[in-house]
CSV table of C-alpha atoms in Angstrom, one decimal:
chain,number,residue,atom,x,y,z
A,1,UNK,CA,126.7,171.2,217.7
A,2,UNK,CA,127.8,168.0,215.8
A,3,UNK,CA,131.1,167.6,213.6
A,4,UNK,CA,128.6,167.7,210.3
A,5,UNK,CA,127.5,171.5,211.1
A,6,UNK,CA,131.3,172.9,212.7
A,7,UNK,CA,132.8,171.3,209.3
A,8,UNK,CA,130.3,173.2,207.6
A,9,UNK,CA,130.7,176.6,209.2
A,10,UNK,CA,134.3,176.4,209.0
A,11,UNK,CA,133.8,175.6,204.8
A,12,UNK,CA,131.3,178.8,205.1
A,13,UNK,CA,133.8,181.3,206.7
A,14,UNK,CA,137.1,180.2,204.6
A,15,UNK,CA,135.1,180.5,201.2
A,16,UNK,CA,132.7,183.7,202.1
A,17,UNK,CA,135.9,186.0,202.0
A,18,UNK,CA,135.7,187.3,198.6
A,19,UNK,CA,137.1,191.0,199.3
A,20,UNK,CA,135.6,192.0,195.4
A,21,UNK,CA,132.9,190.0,195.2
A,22,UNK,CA,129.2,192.4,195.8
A,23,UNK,CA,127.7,189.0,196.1
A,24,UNK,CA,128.5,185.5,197.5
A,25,UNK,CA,125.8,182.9,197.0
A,26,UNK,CA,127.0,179.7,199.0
A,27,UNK,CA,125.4,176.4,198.2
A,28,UNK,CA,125.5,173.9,200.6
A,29,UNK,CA,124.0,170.3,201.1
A,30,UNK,CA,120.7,170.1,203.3
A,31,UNK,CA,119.8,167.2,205.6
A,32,UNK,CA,117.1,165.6,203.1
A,33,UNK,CA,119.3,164.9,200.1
A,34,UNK,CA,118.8,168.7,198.5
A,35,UNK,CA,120.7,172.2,198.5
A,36,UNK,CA,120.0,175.0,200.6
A,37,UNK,CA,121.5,178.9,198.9
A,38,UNK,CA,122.5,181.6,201.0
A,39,UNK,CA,123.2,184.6,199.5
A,40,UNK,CA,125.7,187.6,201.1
A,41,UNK,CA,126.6,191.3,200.6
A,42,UNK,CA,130.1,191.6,200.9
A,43,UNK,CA,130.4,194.9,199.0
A,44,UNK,CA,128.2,197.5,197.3
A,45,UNK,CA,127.1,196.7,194.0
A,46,UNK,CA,127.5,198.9,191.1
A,47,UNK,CA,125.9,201.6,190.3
A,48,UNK,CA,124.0,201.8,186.2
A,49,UNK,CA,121.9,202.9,184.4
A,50,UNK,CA,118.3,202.4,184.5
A,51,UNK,CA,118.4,201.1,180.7
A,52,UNK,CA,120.7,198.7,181.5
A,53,UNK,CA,118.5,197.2,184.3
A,54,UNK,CA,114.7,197.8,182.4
A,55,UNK,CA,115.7,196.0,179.2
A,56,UNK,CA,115.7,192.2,180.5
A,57,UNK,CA,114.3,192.6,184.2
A,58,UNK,CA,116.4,191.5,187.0
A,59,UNK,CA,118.3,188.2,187.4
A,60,UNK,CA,121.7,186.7,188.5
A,61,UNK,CA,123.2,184.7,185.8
A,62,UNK,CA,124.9,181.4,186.9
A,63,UNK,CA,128.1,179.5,185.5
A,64,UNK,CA,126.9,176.5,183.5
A,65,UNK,CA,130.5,175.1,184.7
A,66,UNK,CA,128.8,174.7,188.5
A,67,UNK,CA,126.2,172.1,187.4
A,68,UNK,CA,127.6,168.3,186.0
A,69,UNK,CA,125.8,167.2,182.7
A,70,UNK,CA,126.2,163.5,184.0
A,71,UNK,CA,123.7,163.9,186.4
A,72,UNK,CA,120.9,166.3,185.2
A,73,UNK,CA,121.3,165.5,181.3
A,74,UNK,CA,119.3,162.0,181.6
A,75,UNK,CA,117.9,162.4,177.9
A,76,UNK,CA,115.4,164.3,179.3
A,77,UNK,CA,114.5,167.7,177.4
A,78,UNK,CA,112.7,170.2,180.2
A,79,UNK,CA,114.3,172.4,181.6
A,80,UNK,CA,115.2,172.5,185.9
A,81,UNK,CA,113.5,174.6,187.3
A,82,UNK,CA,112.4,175.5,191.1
A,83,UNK,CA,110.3,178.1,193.0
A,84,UNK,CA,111.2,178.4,196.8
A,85,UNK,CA,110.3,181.5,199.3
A,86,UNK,CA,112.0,184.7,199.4
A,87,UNK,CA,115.6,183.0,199.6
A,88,UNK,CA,117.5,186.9,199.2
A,89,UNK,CA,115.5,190.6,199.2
A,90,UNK,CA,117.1,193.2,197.1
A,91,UNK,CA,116.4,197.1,197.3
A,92,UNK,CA,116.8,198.9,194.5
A,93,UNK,CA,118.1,202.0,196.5
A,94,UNK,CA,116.8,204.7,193.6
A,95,UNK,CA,113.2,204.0,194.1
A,96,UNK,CA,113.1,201.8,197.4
A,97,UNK,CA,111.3,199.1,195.7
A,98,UNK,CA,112.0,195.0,197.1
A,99,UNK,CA,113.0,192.3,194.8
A,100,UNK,CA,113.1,188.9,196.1
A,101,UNK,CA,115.0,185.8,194.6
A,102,UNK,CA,112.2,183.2,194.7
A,103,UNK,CA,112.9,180.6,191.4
A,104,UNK,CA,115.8,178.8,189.9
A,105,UNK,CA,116.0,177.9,186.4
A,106,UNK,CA,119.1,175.6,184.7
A,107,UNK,CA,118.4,175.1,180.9
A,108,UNK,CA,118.6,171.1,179.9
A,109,UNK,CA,121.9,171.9,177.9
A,110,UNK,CA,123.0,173.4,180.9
A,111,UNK,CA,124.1,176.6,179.0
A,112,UNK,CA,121.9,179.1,180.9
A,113,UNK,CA,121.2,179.6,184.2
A,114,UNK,CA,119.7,181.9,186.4
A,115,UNK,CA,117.7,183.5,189.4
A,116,UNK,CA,114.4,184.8,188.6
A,117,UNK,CA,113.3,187.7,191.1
A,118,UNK,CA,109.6,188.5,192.5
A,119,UNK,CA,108.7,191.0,189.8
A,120,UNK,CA,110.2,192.9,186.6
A,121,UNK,CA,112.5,196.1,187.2
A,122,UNK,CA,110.6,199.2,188.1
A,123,UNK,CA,111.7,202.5,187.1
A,124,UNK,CA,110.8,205.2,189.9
A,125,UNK,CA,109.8,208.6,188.3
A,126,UNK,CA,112.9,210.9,187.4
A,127,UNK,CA,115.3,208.1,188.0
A,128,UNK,CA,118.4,207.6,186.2
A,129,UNK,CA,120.6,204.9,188.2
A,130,UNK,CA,120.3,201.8,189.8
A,131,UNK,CA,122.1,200.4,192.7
A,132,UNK,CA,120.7,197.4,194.5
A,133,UNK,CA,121.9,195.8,198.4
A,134,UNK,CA,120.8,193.3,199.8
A,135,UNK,CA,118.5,192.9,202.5
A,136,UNK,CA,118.0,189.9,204.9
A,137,UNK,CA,116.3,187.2,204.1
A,138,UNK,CA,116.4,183.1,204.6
A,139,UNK,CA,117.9,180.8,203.3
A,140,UNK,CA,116.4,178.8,200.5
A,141,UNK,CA,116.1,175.5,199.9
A,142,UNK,CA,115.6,173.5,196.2
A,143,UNK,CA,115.7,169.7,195.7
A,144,UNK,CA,119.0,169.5,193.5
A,145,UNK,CA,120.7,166.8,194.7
A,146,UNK,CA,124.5,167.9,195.6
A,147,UNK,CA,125.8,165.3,193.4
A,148,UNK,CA,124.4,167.7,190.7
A,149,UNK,CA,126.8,170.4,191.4
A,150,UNK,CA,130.2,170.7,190.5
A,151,UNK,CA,132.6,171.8,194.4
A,152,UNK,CA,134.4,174.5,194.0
A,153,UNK,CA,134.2,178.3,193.7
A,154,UNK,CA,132.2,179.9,190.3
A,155,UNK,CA,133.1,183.6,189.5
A,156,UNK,CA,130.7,185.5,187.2
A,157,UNK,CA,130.3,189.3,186.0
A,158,UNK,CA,127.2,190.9,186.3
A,159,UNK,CA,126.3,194.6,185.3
A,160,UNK,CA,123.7,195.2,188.9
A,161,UNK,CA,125.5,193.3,191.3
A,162,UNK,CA,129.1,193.4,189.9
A,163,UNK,CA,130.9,190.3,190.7
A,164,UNK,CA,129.1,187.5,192.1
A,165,UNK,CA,131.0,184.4,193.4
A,166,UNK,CA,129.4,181.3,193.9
A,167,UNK,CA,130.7,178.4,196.4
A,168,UNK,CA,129.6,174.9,195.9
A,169,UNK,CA,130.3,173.2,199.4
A,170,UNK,CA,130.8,169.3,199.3
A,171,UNK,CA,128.8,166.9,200.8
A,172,UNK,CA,129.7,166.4,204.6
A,173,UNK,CA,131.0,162.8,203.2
A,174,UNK,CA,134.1,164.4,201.2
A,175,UNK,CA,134.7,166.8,203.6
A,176,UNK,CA,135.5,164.0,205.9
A,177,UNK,CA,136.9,162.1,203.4
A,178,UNK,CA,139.2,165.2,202.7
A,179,UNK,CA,139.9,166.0,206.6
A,180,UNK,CA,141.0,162.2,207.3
A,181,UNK,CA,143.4,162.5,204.3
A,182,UNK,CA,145.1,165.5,205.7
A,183,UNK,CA,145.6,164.2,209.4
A,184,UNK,CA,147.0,161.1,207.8
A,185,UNK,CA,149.5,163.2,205.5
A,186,UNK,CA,150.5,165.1,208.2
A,187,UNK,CA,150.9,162.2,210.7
A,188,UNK,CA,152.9,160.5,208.5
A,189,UNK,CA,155.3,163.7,207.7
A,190,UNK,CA,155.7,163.8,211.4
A,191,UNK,CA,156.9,160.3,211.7
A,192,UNK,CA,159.2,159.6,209.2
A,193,UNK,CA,160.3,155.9,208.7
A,194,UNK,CA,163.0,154.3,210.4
């Protein structure tokens, strides 16, 4: 295992624990210049109504804060958007129906974003709530660069899945950069000047 994956691992486990957020969506640099998005349960979602769900389908809303203008605006006037496979698989636990996270879409104003989900919501016969939990699934990989993306954690509200935290983990270059800092902070506060 090479520094580049423990540093990565160790990012992971420090930001994942979110006690009240139902879902964590970490976002970490791949090897080829792009992101890769894991998504994880750390408590049960909320529990609604099915008219709250059926009105606008089913999709994750993401903080325009997480994404820097510098890089994506460019003059350009399209919107980002990506398709990957099956990156999260949510049940709806009411009717048993799947929804997998499989597209990305960032407006160019960067004042919307959001994960689009395998089909519309489906309301079972007779049912009245919706609760959805999240299934395994792999993660997914989209060629944002990380530059792209502001570090940090992103907390948003969201009516099906309650609160959903979203990590941006730097490139392995600042972590390093970050790590070398420290050892040389501490060093130094362990051997004062003469």
């Amino acid at each position: 295992m090479n520094i580049r994956t423990i540093q990565r691992l160790i990012l992971f486990s420090v930001c994942s624990l979110s006690a009240d957020a139902a879902i964590t969506i970490t976002i970490t640099p791949d090897d080829l210049g792009g992101t890769t998005y894991t998504f994880v349960q750390t408590s049960p979602n909320p529990t609604i109504a099915v008219a709250l769900a059926s009105s606008g389908g089913v999709q994750i809303d993401l903080p325009p804060g997480m994404f820097d203008p510098m890089i994506l605006g460019g003059g350009g006037t399209s919107d980002i958007y990506g398709n990957f496979d099956m990156i999260a698989r949510f049940q709806d636990v009411g009717s048993g129906f799947l929804y997998n996270v499989v597209e990305l879409l960032i407006s160019n104003t960067l004042s919307y974003a959001s994960f689009g989900f395998s089909r519309p919501f489906t309301q079972a016969p007779g049912q009245t709530n919706v609760q959805f939990h999240l299934l395994s699934g792999a993660p997914g990989v989209l060629g944002i660069s990380p530059d792209a993306l502001v570090e940090g954690t992103h907390l948003i509200g969201s009516p099906l899945f309650g609160t959903v935290t979203v990590n941006v983990i730097p490139e392995p270059t600042s972590v390093s950069l970050v790590f070398l800092g420290s050892l040389l902070l501490t060093s130094r506060q362990r051997h004062p000047r003469q």
